[in-house]
PDB file of C-alpha atoms in Angstrom:
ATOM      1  CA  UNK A   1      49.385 -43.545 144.196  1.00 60.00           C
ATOM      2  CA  UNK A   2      52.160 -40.881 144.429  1.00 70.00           C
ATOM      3  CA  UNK A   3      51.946 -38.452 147.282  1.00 71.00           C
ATOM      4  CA  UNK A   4      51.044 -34.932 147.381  1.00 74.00           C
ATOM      5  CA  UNK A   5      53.790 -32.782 148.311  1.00 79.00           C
ATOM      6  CA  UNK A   6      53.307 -30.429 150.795  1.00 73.00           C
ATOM      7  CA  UNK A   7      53.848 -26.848 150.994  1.00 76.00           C
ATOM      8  CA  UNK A   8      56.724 -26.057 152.406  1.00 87.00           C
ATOM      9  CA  UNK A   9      56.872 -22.816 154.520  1.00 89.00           C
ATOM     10  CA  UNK A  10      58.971 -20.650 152.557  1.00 91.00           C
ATOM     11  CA  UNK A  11      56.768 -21.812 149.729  1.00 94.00           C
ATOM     12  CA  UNK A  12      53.477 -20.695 151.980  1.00 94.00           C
ATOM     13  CA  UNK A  13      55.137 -17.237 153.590  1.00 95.00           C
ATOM     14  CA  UNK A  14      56.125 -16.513 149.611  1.00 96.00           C
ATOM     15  CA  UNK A  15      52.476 -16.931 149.102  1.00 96.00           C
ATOM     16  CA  UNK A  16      51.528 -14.865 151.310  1.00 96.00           C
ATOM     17  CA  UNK A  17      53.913 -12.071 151.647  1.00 96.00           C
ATOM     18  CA  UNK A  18      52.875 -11.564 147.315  1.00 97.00           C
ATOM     19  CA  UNK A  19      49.660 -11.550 148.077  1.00 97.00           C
ATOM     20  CA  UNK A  20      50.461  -8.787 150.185  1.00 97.00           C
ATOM     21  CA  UNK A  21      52.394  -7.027 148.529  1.00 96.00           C
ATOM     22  CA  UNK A  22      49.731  -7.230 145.335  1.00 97.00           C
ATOM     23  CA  UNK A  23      46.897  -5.759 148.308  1.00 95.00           C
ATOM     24  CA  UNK A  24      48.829  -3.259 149.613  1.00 93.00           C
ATOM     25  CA  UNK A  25      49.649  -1.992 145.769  1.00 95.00           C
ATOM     26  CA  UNK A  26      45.854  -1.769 145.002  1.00 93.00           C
ATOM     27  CA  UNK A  27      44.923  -0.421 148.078  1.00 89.00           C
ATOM     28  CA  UNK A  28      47.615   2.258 147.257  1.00 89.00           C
ATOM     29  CA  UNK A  29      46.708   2.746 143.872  1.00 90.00           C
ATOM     30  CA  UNK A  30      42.787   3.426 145.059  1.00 87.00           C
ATOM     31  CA  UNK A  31      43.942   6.185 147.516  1.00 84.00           C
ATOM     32  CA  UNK A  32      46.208   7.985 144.421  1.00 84.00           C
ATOM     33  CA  UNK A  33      42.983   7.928 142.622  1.00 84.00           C
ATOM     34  CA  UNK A  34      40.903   8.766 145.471  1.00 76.00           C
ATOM     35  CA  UNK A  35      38.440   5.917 144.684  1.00 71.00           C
ATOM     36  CA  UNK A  36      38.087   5.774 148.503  1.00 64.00           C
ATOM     37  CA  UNK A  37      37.270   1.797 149.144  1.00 61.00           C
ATOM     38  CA  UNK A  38      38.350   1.408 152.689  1.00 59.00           C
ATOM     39  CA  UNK A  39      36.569  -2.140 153.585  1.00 55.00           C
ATOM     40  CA  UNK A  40      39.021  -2.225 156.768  1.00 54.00           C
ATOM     41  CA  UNK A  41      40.710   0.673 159.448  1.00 54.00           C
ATOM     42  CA  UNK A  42      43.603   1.837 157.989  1.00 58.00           C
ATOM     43  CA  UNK A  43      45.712   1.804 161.263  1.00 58.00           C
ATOM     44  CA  UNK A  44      49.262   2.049 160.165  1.00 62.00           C
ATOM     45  CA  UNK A  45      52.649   3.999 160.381  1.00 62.00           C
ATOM     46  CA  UNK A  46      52.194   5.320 157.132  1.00 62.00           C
ATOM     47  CA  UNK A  47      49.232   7.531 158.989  1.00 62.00           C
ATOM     48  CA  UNK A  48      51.154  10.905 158.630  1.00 64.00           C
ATOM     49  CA  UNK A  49      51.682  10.770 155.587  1.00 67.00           C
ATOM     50  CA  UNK A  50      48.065  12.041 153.861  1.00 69.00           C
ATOM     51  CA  UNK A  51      47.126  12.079 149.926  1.00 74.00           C
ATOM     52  CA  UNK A  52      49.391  11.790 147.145  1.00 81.00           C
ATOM     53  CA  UNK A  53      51.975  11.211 149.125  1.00 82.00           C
ATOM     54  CA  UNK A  54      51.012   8.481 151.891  1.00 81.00           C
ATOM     55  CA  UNK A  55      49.912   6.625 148.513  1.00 85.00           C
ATOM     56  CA  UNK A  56      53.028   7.122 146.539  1.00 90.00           C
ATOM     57  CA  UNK A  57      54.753   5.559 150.178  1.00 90.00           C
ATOM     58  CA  UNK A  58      52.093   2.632 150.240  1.00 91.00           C
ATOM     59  CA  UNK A  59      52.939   1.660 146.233  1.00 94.00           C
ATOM     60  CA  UNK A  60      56.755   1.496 146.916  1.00 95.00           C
ATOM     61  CA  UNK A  61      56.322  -0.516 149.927  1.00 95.00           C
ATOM     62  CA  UNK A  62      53.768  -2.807 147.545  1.00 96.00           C
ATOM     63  CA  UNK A  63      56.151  -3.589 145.210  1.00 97.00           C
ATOM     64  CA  UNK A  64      59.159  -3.851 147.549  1.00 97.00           C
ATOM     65  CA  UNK A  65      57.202  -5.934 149.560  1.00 96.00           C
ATOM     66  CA  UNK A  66      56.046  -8.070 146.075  1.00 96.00           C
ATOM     67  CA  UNK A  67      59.709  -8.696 144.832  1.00 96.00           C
ATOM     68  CA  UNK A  68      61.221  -9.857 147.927  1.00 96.00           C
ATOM     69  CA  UNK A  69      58.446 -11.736 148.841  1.00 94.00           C
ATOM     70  CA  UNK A  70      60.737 -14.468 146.627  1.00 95.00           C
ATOM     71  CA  UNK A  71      63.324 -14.358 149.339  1.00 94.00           C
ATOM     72  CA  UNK A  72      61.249 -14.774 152.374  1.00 94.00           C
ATOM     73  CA  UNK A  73      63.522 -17.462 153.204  1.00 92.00           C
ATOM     74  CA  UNK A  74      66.600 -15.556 153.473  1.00 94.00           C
ATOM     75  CA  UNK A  75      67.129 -13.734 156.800  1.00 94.00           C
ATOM     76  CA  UNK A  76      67.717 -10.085 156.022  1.00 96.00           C
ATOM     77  CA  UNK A  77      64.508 -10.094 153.311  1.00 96.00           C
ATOM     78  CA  UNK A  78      62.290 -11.905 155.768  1.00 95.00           C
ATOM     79  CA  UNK A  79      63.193  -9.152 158.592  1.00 96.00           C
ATOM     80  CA  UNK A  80      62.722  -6.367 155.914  1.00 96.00           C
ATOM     81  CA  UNK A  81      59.663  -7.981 154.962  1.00 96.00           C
ATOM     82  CA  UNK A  82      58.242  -7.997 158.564  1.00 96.00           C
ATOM     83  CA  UNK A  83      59.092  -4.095 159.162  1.00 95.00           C
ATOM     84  CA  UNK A  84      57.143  -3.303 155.749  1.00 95.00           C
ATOM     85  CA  UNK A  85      54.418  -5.384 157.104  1.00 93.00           C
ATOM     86  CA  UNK A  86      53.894  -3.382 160.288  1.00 91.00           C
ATOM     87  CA  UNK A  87      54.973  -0.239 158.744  1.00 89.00           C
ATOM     88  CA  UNK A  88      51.619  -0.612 155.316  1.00 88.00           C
ATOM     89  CA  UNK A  89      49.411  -1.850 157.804  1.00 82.00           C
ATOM     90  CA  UNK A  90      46.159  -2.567 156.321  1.00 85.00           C
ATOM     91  CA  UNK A  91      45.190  -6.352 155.601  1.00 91.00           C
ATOM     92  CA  UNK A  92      48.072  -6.343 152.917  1.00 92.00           C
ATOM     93  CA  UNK A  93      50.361  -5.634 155.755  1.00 93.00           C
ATOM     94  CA  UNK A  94      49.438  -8.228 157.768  1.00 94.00           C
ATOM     95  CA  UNK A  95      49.245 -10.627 155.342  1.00 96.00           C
ATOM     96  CA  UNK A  96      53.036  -9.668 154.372  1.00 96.00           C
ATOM     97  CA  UNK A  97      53.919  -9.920 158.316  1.00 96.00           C
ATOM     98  CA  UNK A  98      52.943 -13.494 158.383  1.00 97.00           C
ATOM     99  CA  UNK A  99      54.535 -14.550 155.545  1.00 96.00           C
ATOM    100  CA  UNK A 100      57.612 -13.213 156.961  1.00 96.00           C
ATOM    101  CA  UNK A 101      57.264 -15.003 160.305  1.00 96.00           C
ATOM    102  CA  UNK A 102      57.253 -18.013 158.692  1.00 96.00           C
ATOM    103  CA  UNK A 103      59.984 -17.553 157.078  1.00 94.00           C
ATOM    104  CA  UNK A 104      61.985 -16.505 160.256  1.00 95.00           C
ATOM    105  CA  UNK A 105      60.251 -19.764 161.173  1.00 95.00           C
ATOM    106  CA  UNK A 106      61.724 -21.451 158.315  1.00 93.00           C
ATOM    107  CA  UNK A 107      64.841 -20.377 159.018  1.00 92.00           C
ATOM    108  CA  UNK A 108      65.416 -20.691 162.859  1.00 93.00           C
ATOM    109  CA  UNK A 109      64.275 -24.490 162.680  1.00 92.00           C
ATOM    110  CA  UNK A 110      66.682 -24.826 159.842  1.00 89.00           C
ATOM    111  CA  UNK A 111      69.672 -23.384 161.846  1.00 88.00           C
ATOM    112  CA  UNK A 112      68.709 -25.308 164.521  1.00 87.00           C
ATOM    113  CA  UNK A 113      69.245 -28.713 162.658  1.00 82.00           C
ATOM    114  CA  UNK A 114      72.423 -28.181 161.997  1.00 74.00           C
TER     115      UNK A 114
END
């Protein structure tokens, strides 16, 4: 029988730093329309900014967040991922902060195998 191939973690902080990026999009897109589903504390940096605006902030960061989410494996995207992921908050946030760590992960055990 062949063997399943594992995830790798790139492959698993890609994963999840889109599926943060895709959360942190809708959640921004719900407070533009003011369909006000909060299911968790918004505790984030983005907490001055209020209405149109903190929502307009919270899309951009989405879709940043989305497209580089492809180069979580690359040092400068992975740290700019990380300080988007603190900066939405929310579970999207969070979920993009992870998937950043592992690709620091990723990439500190790979330098360190050289």
């Amino acid at each position: 029988m062949p063997r399943k191939k594992t995830p790798t973690l790139p492959y698993v902080g890609y994963i999840l730093a889109l599926a943060g990026g895709i959360i942190i999009i809708v959640l921004g897109l719900f407070e533009l329309f003011e369909l006000g589903v909060r299911v968790f504390q918004n505790i984030s940096l983005l907490s001055f900014f209020s209405g149109t605006a903190g929502a307009l902030v919270q899309i951009v960061i989405g879709i940043v967040c989305a497209i580089g989410s492809r180069f979580v494996s690359k040092l400068v995207w992975a740290i700019v991922l990380l300080l988007l992921g603190i900066v939405a908050g929310t579970i999207g946030g969070t979920l993009v902060a992870f998937g950043a760590i592992l690709g620091l992960v990723f990439i500190l055990v790979k330098s360190a195998a050289k």
